[in-house]
PDB file of C-alpha atoms in Angstrom:
ATOM      1  CA  MET A   1     -28.976 -43.179   5.191  1.00  0.00           C
ATOM      2  CA  LEU A   2     -26.457 -42.730   2.367  1.00  0.00           C
ATOM      3  CA  PHE A   3     -29.314 -42.209  -0.100  1.00  0.00           C
ATOM      4  CA  ASP A   4     -30.824 -39.510   2.151  1.00  0.00           C
ATOM      5  CA  LEU A   5     -27.443 -37.776   2.339  1.00  0.00           C
ATOM      6  CA  HIS A   6     -27.175 -37.704  -1.448  1.00  0.00           C
ATOM      7  CA  LYS A   7     -30.703 -36.251  -1.647  1.00  0.00           C
ATOM      8  CA  PHE A   8     -29.727 -33.548   0.862  1.00  0.00           C
ATOM      9  CA  HIS A   9     -26.666 -32.493  -1.166  1.00  0.00           C
ATOM     10  CA  PHE A  10     -28.710 -32.530  -4.397  1.00  0.00           C
ATOM     11  CA  ARG A  11     -31.346 -30.247  -2.838  1.00  0.00           C
ATOM     12  CA  GLN A  12     -28.625 -27.932  -1.523  1.00  0.00           C
ATOM     13  CA  ARG A  13     -27.120 -27.689  -5.010  1.00  0.00           C
ATOM     14  CA  LEU A  14     -30.534 -26.889  -6.499  1.00  0.00           C
ATOM     15  CA  ARG A  15     -31.113 -24.307  -3.760  1.00  0.00           C
ATOM     16  CA  SER A  16     -27.773 -22.645  -4.549  1.00  0.00           C
ATOM     17  CA  LYS A  17     -28.717 -22.443  -8.223  1.00  0.00           C
ATOM     18  CA  GLU A  18     -32.054 -20.837  -7.299  1.00  0.00           C
ATOM     19  CA  LEU A  19     -30.169 -18.147  -5.391  1.00  0.00           C
ATOM     20  CA  PHE A  20     -27.218 -17.626  -7.686  1.00  0.00           C
ATOM     21  CA  GLY A  21     -28.299 -18.817 -11.140  1.00  0.00           C
ATOM     22  CA  ASN A  22     -25.827 -21.230 -12.701  1.00  0.00           C
ATOM     23  CA  GLN A  23     -23.113 -20.490 -10.109  1.00  0.00           C
ATOM     24  CA  THR A  24     -22.641 -23.035  -7.333  1.00  0.00           C
ATOM     25  CA  LEU A  25     -21.965 -21.994  -3.753  1.00  0.00           C
ATOM     26  CA  LYS A  26     -18.308 -22.992  -4.201  1.00  0.00           C
ATOM     27  CA  GLU A  27     -18.048 -20.624  -7.168  1.00  0.00           C
ATOM     28  CA  ILE A  28     -19.613 -17.840  -5.103  1.00  0.00           C
ATOM     29  CA  PHE A  29     -17.171 -18.491  -2.258  1.00  0.00           C
ATOM     30  CA  ASP A  30     -14.266 -18.516  -4.728  1.00  0.00           C
ATOM     31  CA  MET A  31     -15.328 -15.103  -6.008  1.00  0.00           C
ATOM     32  CA  THR A  32     -15.107 -13.648  -2.496  1.00  0.00           C
ATOM     33  CA  ASP A  33     -11.922 -15.495  -1.506  1.00  0.00           C
ATOM     34  CA  ASP A  34      -9.063 -13.022  -1.031  1.00  0.00           C
ATOM     35  CA  SER A  35      -6.598 -15.695  -2.116  1.00  0.00           C
ATOM     36  CA  ASN A  36      -7.844 -15.245  -5.698  1.00  0.00           C
ATOM     37  CA  LEU A  37      -6.950 -11.545  -5.764  1.00  0.00           C
ATOM     38  CA  GLU A  38      -3.900 -10.568  -7.768  1.00  0.00           C
ATOM     39  CA  ILE A  39      -0.652 -10.261  -5.809  1.00  0.00           C
ATOM     40  CA  MET A  40       0.687  -6.736  -6.347  1.00  0.00           C
ATOM     41  CA  ILE A  41       3.649  -6.597  -3.935  1.00  0.00           C
ATOM     42  CA  GLU A  42       5.721  -9.632  -2.990  1.00  0.00           C
ATOM     43  CA  THR A  43       8.977 -10.216  -1.185  1.00  0.00           C
ATOM     44  CA  GLU A  44      10.641 -13.580  -0.721  1.00  0.00           C
ATOM     45  CA  GLY A  45      13.694 -13.947   1.476  1.00  0.00           C
ATOM     46  CA  LEU A  46      14.462 -10.264   0.889  1.00  0.00           C
ATOM     47  CA  SER A  47      17.708  -9.266   2.603  1.00  0.00           C
ATOM     48  CA  LYS A  48      20.100  -6.321   2.698  1.00  0.00           C
ATOM     49  CA  TYR A  49      23.501  -6.403   4.374  1.00  0.00           C
ATOM     50  CA  TYR A  50      26.117  -3.723   4.840  1.00  0.00           C
ATOM     51  CA  GLY A  51      29.190  -5.705   5.771  1.00  0.00           C
ATOM     52  CA  ASP A  52      28.293  -7.421   9.043  1.00  0.00           C
ATOM     53  CA  PHE A  53      25.330  -5.145   9.647  1.00  0.00           C
ATOM     54  CA  ILE A  54      21.897  -6.659   8.940  1.00  0.00           C
ATOM     55  CA  ALA A  55      19.465  -4.033   7.627  1.00  0.00           C
ATOM     56  CA  VAL A  56      16.826  -6.518   6.397  1.00  0.00           C
ATOM     57  CA  GLU A  57      16.949 -10.310   6.556  1.00  0.00           C
ATOM     58  CA  ASP A  58      14.770 -13.047   5.086  1.00  0.00           C
ATOM     59  CA  LEU A  59      11.683 -10.842   4.773  1.00  0.00           C
ATOM     60  CA  SER A  60       8.736 -12.495   3.015  1.00  0.00           C
ATOM     61  CA  PHE A  61       5.193 -11.175   2.561  1.00  0.00           C
ATOM     62  CA  LYS A  62       2.500 -10.707  -0.104  1.00  0.00           C
ATOM     63  CA  ILE A  63       0.108  -7.803  -0.601  1.00  0.00           C
ATOM     64  CA  ARG A  64      -2.968  -8.304  -2.758  1.00  0.00           C
ATOM     65  CA  LYS A  65      -4.748  -5.922  -5.067  1.00  0.00           C
ATOM     66  CA  GLY A  66      -6.595  -3.126  -3.271  1.00  0.00           C
ATOM     67  CA  GLU A  67      -5.059  -3.728   0.159  1.00  0.00           C
ATOM     68  CA  VAL A  68      -3.847  -0.786   2.233  1.00  0.00           C
ATOM     69  CA  VAL A  69      -1.072  -2.145   4.456  1.00  0.00           C
ATOM     70  CA  ALA A  70       0.548  -0.305   7.361  1.00  0.00           C
ATOM     71  CA  PHE A  71       4.268  -1.081   7.502  1.00  0.00           C
ATOM     72  CA  LEU A  72       5.371  -0.667  11.116  1.00  0.00           C
ATOM     73  CA  GLY A  73       8.577  -0.879  13.068  1.00  0.00           C
ATOM     74  CA  PRO A  74      10.810   1.163  15.383  1.00  0.00           C
ATOM     75  CA  ASN A  75      13.457   3.492  13.981  1.00  0.00           C
ATOM     76  CA  GLY A  76      16.187   1.460  12.314  1.00  0.00           C
ATOM     77  CA  ALA A  77      13.944  -1.590  11.842  1.00  0.00           C
ATOM     78  CA  GLY A  78      14.529  -1.678   8.077  1.00  0.00           C
ATOM     79  CA  LYS A  79      11.298  -0.145   6.790  1.00  0.00           C
ATOM     80  CA  SER A  80      12.853   2.488   4.534  1.00  0.00           C
ATOM     81  CA  THR A  81      15.469   0.002   3.300  1.00  0.00           C
ATOM     82  CA  THR A  82      12.700  -2.447   2.374  1.00  0.00           C
ATOM     83  CA  MET A  83      10.761   0.273   0.546  1.00  0.00           C
ATOM     84  CA  LYS A  84      13.863   1.301  -1.390  1.00  0.00           C
ATOM     85  CA  MET A  85      14.404  -2.317  -2.492  1.00  0.00           C
ATOM     86  CA  LEU A  86      10.744  -2.570  -3.541  1.00  0.00           C
ATOM     87  CA  THR A  87      11.078   0.555  -5.675  1.00  0.00           C
ATOM     88  CA  GLY A  88      14.457  -0.311  -7.198  1.00  0.00           C
ATOM     89  CA  TYR A  89      16.433   2.400  -5.407  1.00  0.00           C
ATOM     90  CA  LEU A  90      18.473  -0.302  -3.650  1.00  0.00           C
ATOM     91  CA  ALA A  91      19.548  -3.722  -4.886  1.00  0.00           C
ATOM     92  CA  PRO A  92      18.966  -6.572  -2.409  1.00  0.00           C
ATOM     93  CA  SER A  93      21.848  -8.640  -1.086  1.00  0.00           C
ATOM     94  CA  ALA A  94      19.650 -11.736  -1.320  1.00  0.00           C
ATOM     95  CA  GLY A  95      16.059 -12.687  -2.065  1.00  0.00           C
ATOM     96  CA  THR A  96      13.592 -11.089  -4.469  1.00  0.00           C
ATOM     97  CA  ALA A  97      11.104  -8.236  -4.585  1.00  0.00           C
ATOM     98  CA  LYS A  98       8.269  -8.187  -7.123  1.00  0.00           C
ATOM     99  CA  ILE A  99       5.783  -5.513  -8.141  1.00  0.00           C
ATOM    100  CA  CYS A 100       2.742  -6.756 -10.111  1.00  0.00           C
ATOM    101  CA  GLY A 101       4.615 -10.019 -10.667  1.00  0.00           C
ATOM    102  CA  VAL A 102       7.661  -8.251 -12.142  1.00  0.00           C
ATOM    103  CA  GLU A 103      11.012  -8.760 -10.412  1.00  0.00           C
ATOM    104  CA  VAL A 104      12.288  -5.345  -9.420  1.00  0.00           C
ATOM    105  CA  ALA A 105      16.048  -5.920  -9.596  1.00  0.00           C
ATOM    106  CA  HIS A 106      16.043  -6.846 -13.294  1.00  0.00           C
ATOM    107  CA  ASN A 107      13.172  -4.681 -14.569  1.00  0.00           C
ATOM    108  CA  ARG A 108      13.550  -1.291 -12.903  1.00  0.00           C
ATOM    109  CA  ASN A 109      12.130   0.769 -15.767  1.00  0.00           C
ATOM    110  CA  GLU A 110       9.016  -1.371 -16.051  1.00  0.00           C
ATOM    111  CA  VAL A 111       8.523  -1.319 -12.287  1.00  0.00           C
ATOM    112  CA  ALA A 112       8.954   2.476 -12.232  1.00  0.00           C
ATOM    113  CA  ASN A 113       5.933   2.769 -14.532  1.00  0.00           C
ATOM    114  CA  ARG A 114       3.835   0.620 -12.206  1.00  0.00           C
ATOM    115  CA  ILE A 115       4.579   2.271  -8.875  1.00  0.00           C
ATOM    116  CA  GLY A 116       4.294   5.656  -7.237  1.00  0.00           C
ATOM    117  CA  TYR A 117       6.895   6.194  -4.517  1.00  0.00           C
ATOM    118  CA  LEU A 118       6.513   8.961  -1.945  1.00  0.00           C
ATOM    119  CA  PRO A 119       9.624   9.016   0.271  1.00  0.00           C
ATOM    120  CA  GLU A 120       9.660  10.759   3.629  1.00  0.00           C
ATOM    121  CA  ASN A 121      10.376  14.457   3.024  1.00  0.00           C
ATOM    122  CA  GLY A 122      10.452  13.803  -0.702  1.00  0.00           C
ATOM    123  CA  PRO A 123      12.302  16.513  -2.660  1.00  0.00           C
ATOM    124  CA  LEU A 124      10.232  19.158  -4.430  1.00  0.00           C
ATOM    125  CA  TYR A 125      11.351  22.101  -6.566  1.00  0.00           C
ATOM    126  CA  GLU A 126      10.447  24.922  -4.200  1.00  0.00           C
ATOM    127  CA  GLU A 127      10.595  27.683  -6.821  1.00  0.00           C
ATOM    128  CA  MET A 128       7.982  25.903  -8.944  1.00  0.00           C
ATOM    129  CA  THR A 129       4.235  26.070  -8.468  1.00  0.00           C
ATOM    130  CA  PRO A 130       2.270  22.826  -8.021  1.00  0.00           C
ATOM    131  CA  LEU A 131       0.858  23.230 -11.539  1.00  0.00           C
ATOM    132  CA  GLY A 132       4.304  23.867 -12.991  1.00  0.00           C
ATOM    133  CA  LEU A 133       5.773  20.869 -11.195  1.00  0.00           C
ATOM    134  CA  LEU A 134       3.041  18.514 -12.402  1.00  0.00           C
ATOM    135  CA  ASN A 135       3.507  19.721 -15.984  1.00  0.00           C
ATOM    136  CA  PHE A 136       7.279  19.309 -15.661  1.00  0.00           C
ATOM    137  CA  PHE A 137       7.075  15.712 -14.453  1.00  0.00           C
ATOM    138  CA  GLY A 138       4.358  14.875 -16.967  1.00  0.00           C
ATOM    139  CA  ASP A 139       6.713  15.989 -19.738  1.00  0.00           C
ATOM    140  CA  ALA A 140       9.622  14.133 -18.121  1.00  0.00           C
ATOM    141  CA  ARG A 141       7.530  10.954 -18.279  1.00  0.00           C
ATOM    142  CA  SER A 142       6.766  11.649 -21.973  1.00  0.00           C
ATOM    143  CA  MET A 143       3.036  11.670 -21.304  1.00  0.00           C
ATOM    144  CA  ASP A 144       0.756  12.462 -24.231  1.00  0.00           C
ATOM    145  CA  PRO A 145      -0.283  16.163 -23.911  1.00  0.00           C
ATOM    146  CA  SER A 146      -4.035  15.495 -23.761  1.00  0.00           C
ATOM    147  CA  SER A 147      -3.561  12.579 -21.362  1.00  0.00           C
ATOM    148  CA  LYS A 148      -1.236  14.700 -19.228  1.00  0.00           C
ATOM    149  CA  ASP A 149      -3.766  17.537 -18.965  1.00  0.00           C
ATOM    150  CA  ASN A 150      -6.522  15.118 -17.971  1.00  0.00           C
ATOM    151  CA  ARG A 151      -4.334  13.447 -15.363  1.00  0.00           C
ATOM    152  CA  ILE A 152      -3.209  16.784 -13.907  1.00  0.00           C
ATOM    153  CA  GLU A 153      -6.829  17.847 -13.549  1.00  0.00           C
ATOM    154  CA  LYS A 154      -7.644  14.534 -11.861  1.00  0.00           C
ATOM    155  CA  VAL A 155      -4.790  14.551  -9.309  1.00  0.00           C
ATOM    156  CA  ILE A 156      -5.437  18.217  -8.475  1.00  0.00           C
ATOM    157  CA  GLU A 157      -8.969  17.200  -7.507  1.00  0.00           C
ATOM    158  CA  GLN A 158      -7.857  14.046  -5.662  1.00  0.00           C
ATOM    159  CA  CYS A 159      -5.302  15.934  -3.586  1.00  0.00           C
ATOM    160  CA  SER A 160      -7.346  19.150  -3.111  1.00  0.00           C
ATOM    161  CA  LEU A 161      -4.755  21.498  -4.632  1.00  0.00           C
ATOM    162  CA  LYS A 162      -6.988  23.976  -6.465  1.00  0.00           C
ATOM    163  CA  THR A 163      -6.427  26.800  -3.975  1.00  0.00           C
ATOM    164  CA  VAL A 164      -2.612  26.693  -4.216  1.00  0.00           C
ATOM    165  CA  LEU A 165      -1.986  25.805  -7.859  1.00  0.00           C
ATOM    166  CA  ASN A 166      -0.076  28.989  -8.673  1.00  0.00           C
ATOM    167  CA  LYS A 167       1.749  29.551  -5.386  1.00  0.00           C
ATOM    168  CA  PRO A 168       5.472  28.710  -5.083  1.00  0.00           C
ATOM    169  CA  ILE A 169       5.864  25.312  -3.405  1.00  0.00           C
ATOM    170  CA  GLY A 170       8.459  26.769  -1.047  1.00  0.00           C
ATOM    171  CA  LYS A 171       5.786  29.004   0.477  1.00  0.00           C
ATOM    172  CA  LEU A 172       3.233  26.232   1.055  1.00  0.00           C
ATOM    173  CA  SER A 173       2.478  24.612   4.400  1.00  0.00           C
ATOM    174  CA  ARG A 174       3.912  21.164   5.094  1.00  0.00           C
ATOM    175  CA  GLY A 175       0.463  19.658   4.571  1.00  0.00           C
ATOM    176  CA  PHE A 176       0.072  21.183   1.107  1.00  0.00           C
ATOM    177  CA  ARG A 177       3.641  20.200   0.201  1.00  0.00           C
ATOM    178  CA  GLN A 178       2.792  16.623   1.098  1.00  0.00           C
ATOM    179  CA  ARG A 179      -0.290  16.808  -1.110  1.00  0.00           C
ATOM    180  CA  VAL A 180       1.831  18.100  -4.003  1.00  0.00           C
ATOM    181  CA  GLY A 181       4.171  15.136  -3.569  1.00  0.00           C
ATOM    182  CA  MET A 182       1.220  12.763  -3.532  1.00  0.00           C
ATOM    183  CA  ALA A 183      -0.260  14.334  -6.673  1.00  0.00           C
ATOM    184  CA  ASN A 184       3.079  13.871  -8.407  1.00  0.00           C
ATOM    185  CA  VAL A 185       3.327  10.147  -7.601  1.00  0.00           C
ATOM    186  CA  LEU A 186      -0.281   9.646  -8.765  1.00  0.00           C
ATOM    187  CA  LEU A 187       0.212  11.477 -12.060  1.00  0.00           C
ATOM    188  CA  HIS A 188       1.100   8.443 -14.202  1.00  0.00           C
ATOM    189  CA  GLU A 189      -1.711   6.281 -12.733  1.00  0.00           C
ATOM    190  CA  PRO A 190       0.490   3.757 -10.888  1.00  0.00           C
ATOM    191  CA  GLU A 191      -0.988   0.432  -9.872  1.00  0.00           C
ATOM    192  CA  VAL A 192       0.913   0.382  -6.573  1.00  0.00           C
ATOM    193  CA  LEU A 193       1.747   3.173  -4.110  1.00  0.00           C
ATOM    194  CA  ILE A 194       4.596   3.016  -1.613  1.00  0.00           C
ATOM    195  CA  MET A 195       4.576   5.814   0.956  1.00  0.00           C
ATOM    196  CA  ASP A 196       7.186   6.421   3.641  1.00  0.00           C
ATOM    197  CA  GLU A 197       5.704   8.370   6.590  1.00  0.00           C
ATOM    198  CA  PRO A 198       3.081  10.276   4.526  1.00  0.00           C
ATOM    199  CA  THR A 199       1.655  12.004   7.626  1.00  0.00           C
ATOM    200  CA  ALA A 200       4.934  12.816   9.392  1.00  0.00           C
ATOM    201  CA  GLY A 201       5.021  16.365  10.768  1.00  0.00           C
ATOM    202  CA  LEU A 202       1.424  17.191   9.849  1.00  0.00           C
ATOM    203  CA  ASP A 203      -1.070  18.764  12.219  1.00  0.00           C
ATOM    204  CA  PRO A 204      -4.217  16.760  13.164  1.00  0.00           C
ATOM    205  CA  ASN A 205      -6.378  18.393  10.483  1.00  0.00           C
ATOM    206  CA  GLN A 206      -3.771  17.729   7.794  1.00  0.00           C
ATOM    207  CA  VAL A 207      -3.430  14.116   8.968  1.00  0.00           C
ATOM    208  CA  LEU A 208      -7.186  13.624   8.552  1.00  0.00           C
ATOM    209  CA  GLU A 209      -7.060  15.054   5.025  1.00  0.00           C
ATOM    210  CA  VAL A 210      -4.180  12.775   4.015  1.00  0.00           C
ATOM    211  CA  ARG A 211      -5.954   9.736   5.488  1.00  0.00           C
ATOM    212  CA  LYS A 212      -9.097  10.615   3.551  1.00  0.00           C
ATOM    213  CA  THR A 213      -7.101  10.965   0.336  1.00  0.00           C
ATOM    214  CA  ILE A 214      -5.330   7.624   0.850  1.00  0.00           C
ATOM    215  CA  LYS A 215      -8.568   5.736   1.557  1.00  0.00           C
ATOM    216  CA  GLY A 216     -10.237   7.259  -1.489  1.00  0.00           C
ATOM    217  CA  LEU A 217      -7.549   6.255  -3.976  1.00  0.00           C
ATOM    218  CA  GLY A 218      -8.614   2.630  -4.382  1.00  0.00           C
ATOM    219  CA  LYS A 219      -5.002   1.572  -4.911  1.00  0.00           C
ATOM    220  CA  THR A 220      -2.749  -1.115  -3.513  1.00  0.00           C
ATOM    221  CA  ILE A 221      -0.777   0.813  -0.883  1.00  0.00           C
ATOM    222  CA  LEU A 222       2.124   0.047   1.427  1.00  0.00           C
ATOM    223  CA  LEU A 223       2.684   2.882   3.878  1.00  0.00           C
ATOM    224  CA  SER A 224       4.944   3.268   6.865  1.00  0.00           C
ATOM    225  CA  THR A 225       3.905   5.275   9.887  1.00  0.00           C
ATOM    226  CA  HIS A 226       4.894   5.915  13.495  1.00  0.00           C
ATOM    227  CA  ILE A 227       1.404   7.150  14.388  1.00  0.00           C
ATOM    228  CA  LEU A 228      -0.080   3.883  15.654  1.00  0.00           C
ATOM    229  CA  GLN A 229      -3.493   5.420  16.379  1.00  0.00           C
ATOM    230  CA  GLU A 230      -4.069   6.059  12.684  1.00  0.00           C
ATOM    231  CA  VAL A 231      -3.446   2.450  11.655  1.00  0.00           C
ATOM    232  CA  PRO A 232      -7.019   1.145  12.217  1.00  0.00           C
ATOM    233  CA  GLN A 233      -8.364   4.248  10.443  1.00  0.00           C
ATOM    234  CA  VAL A 234      -6.448   3.746   7.223  1.00  0.00           C
ATOM    235  CA  ALA A 235      -5.109   0.174   6.967  1.00  0.00           C
ATOM    236  CA  ASP A 236      -6.666  -3.205   6.185  1.00  0.00           C
ATOM    237  CA  ARG A 237      -3.585  -5.039   7.390  1.00  0.00           C
ATOM    238  CA  ILE A 238      -0.441  -4.585   9.476  1.00  0.00           C
ATOM    239  CA  ILE A 239       3.096  -5.793   8.774  1.00  0.00           C
ATOM    240  CA  LEU A 240       5.494  -5.209  11.678  1.00  0.00           C
ATOM    241  CA  ILE A 241       9.250  -5.670  11.391  1.00  0.00           C
ATOM    242  CA  ASP A 242      12.053  -5.233  13.897  1.00  0.00           C
ATOM    243  CA  GLN A 243      15.795  -5.558  13.381  1.00  0.00           C
ATOM    244  CA  GLY A 244      15.077  -6.274   9.731  1.00  0.00           C
ATOM    245  CA  ARG A 245      12.895  -9.324  10.394  1.00  0.00           C
ATOM    246  CA  LEU A 246       9.158  -9.989  10.244  1.00  0.00           C
ATOM    247  CA  VAL A 247       7.498  -9.890  13.672  1.00  0.00           C
ATOM    248  CA  PHE A 248       3.756  -9.688  12.885  1.00  0.00           C
ATOM    249  CA  ASP A 249       1.510  -9.941   9.825  1.00  0.00           C
ATOM    250  CA  GLY A 250      -2.211  -9.590  10.504  1.00  0.00           C
ATOM    251  CA  THR A 251      -5.247  -7.316  10.580  1.00  0.00           C
ATOM    252  CA  PRO A 252      -6.167  -4.475  12.952  1.00  0.00           C
ATOM    253  CA  ASP A 253      -9.159  -6.570  14.087  1.00  0.00           C
ATOM    254  CA  GLU A 254      -6.739  -9.123  15.550  1.00  0.00           C
ATOM    255  CA  LEU A 255      -5.514  -6.435  17.955  1.00  0.00           C
ATOM    256  CA  LYS A 256      -8.893  -5.248  19.250  1.00  0.00           C
ATOM    257  CA  GLU A 257      -8.420  -6.990  22.586  1.00  0.00           C
ATOM    258  CA  GLU A 258      -5.098  -5.247  23.198  1.00  0.00           C
ATOM    259  CA  SER A 259      -5.208  -2.531  25.845  1.00  0.00           C
ATOM    260  CA  SER A 260      -3.470  -0.157  23.413  1.00  0.00           C
ATOM    261  CA  LEU A 261      -1.539  -0.317  20.166  1.00  0.00           C
ATOM    262  CA  ASP A 262       1.385   1.392  21.881  1.00  0.00           C
ATOM    263  CA  SER A 263       1.739  -1.352  24.499  1.00  0.00           C
ATOM    264  CA  TRP A 264       1.299  -4.062  21.843  1.00  0.00           C
ATOM    265  CA  PHE A 265       3.970  -2.442  19.658  1.00  0.00           C
ATOM    266  CA  ASN A 266       6.365  -2.125  22.585  1.00  0.00           C
ATOM    267  CA  ARG A 267       5.833  -5.753  23.626  1.00  0.00           C
ATOM    268  CA  GLN A 268       6.310  -7.087  20.091  1.00  0.00           C
ATOM    269  CA  THR A 269       9.485  -5.139  19.408  1.00  0.00           C
ATOM    270  CA  MET A 270      10.965  -5.673  22.877  1.00  0.00           C
ATOM    271  CA  ASP A 271      10.291  -9.412  22.692  1.00  0.00           C
ATOM    272  CA  ALA A 272      11.988  -9.542  19.283  1.00  0.00           C
ATOM    273  CA  ALA A 273      15.051  -7.729  20.600  1.00  0.00           C
TER     274      ALA A 273
END
């Protein structure tokens, strides 16, 4: 019986080599195992306190290369505070945040070159045109002139800005202003994008355009949103926090049996209260 079992495993190994050359089935499985993908965003015990007030406490998660993660939570849950700690705008009270394996708190300049951060209602110079703004920030980042021109051309295409390139930003619709902000954060080819409410205040057509742009970027993205219906359309994974603490970390597929995302969200955040 033991001999027959050995023969079976030997045949299976030969069969795997017939299908995959010199790679065994284990090697093939390893290649498709998400755990082998590079970790691009990581928090461990991340906390932020303001006196006795807890903004974020003991928050730990990992986001792997290429994931688009929806960062959910009610108002005041700590989403924006977490994003500011990830980008170096705020120092944590405890714990660590890492971007591409680099600790944010002690390497802010290096991290700034690796991320693109689009805050909610991010400031734009309204008297500038989109083209003028992109040139301005390209120069501010000391980009090589030829590289800058190529990147400007690329982000204009990615964000569909050709029709408004020479119009003052202050006269653009909210949707186009959001696209200008997105083009700006993409200009230096960041490895990671962090977006705070990128579709807030947009009409349904503009929301669809922004979703399409986000999905087509092929970047590691953490984005917050209050529009729960768009989560399955844009995200591979969901991280939900409430009162500064992790409540849920999973995929949209895990929620398919829920009657609605709204009721699930309400139950999760009410239970955590």
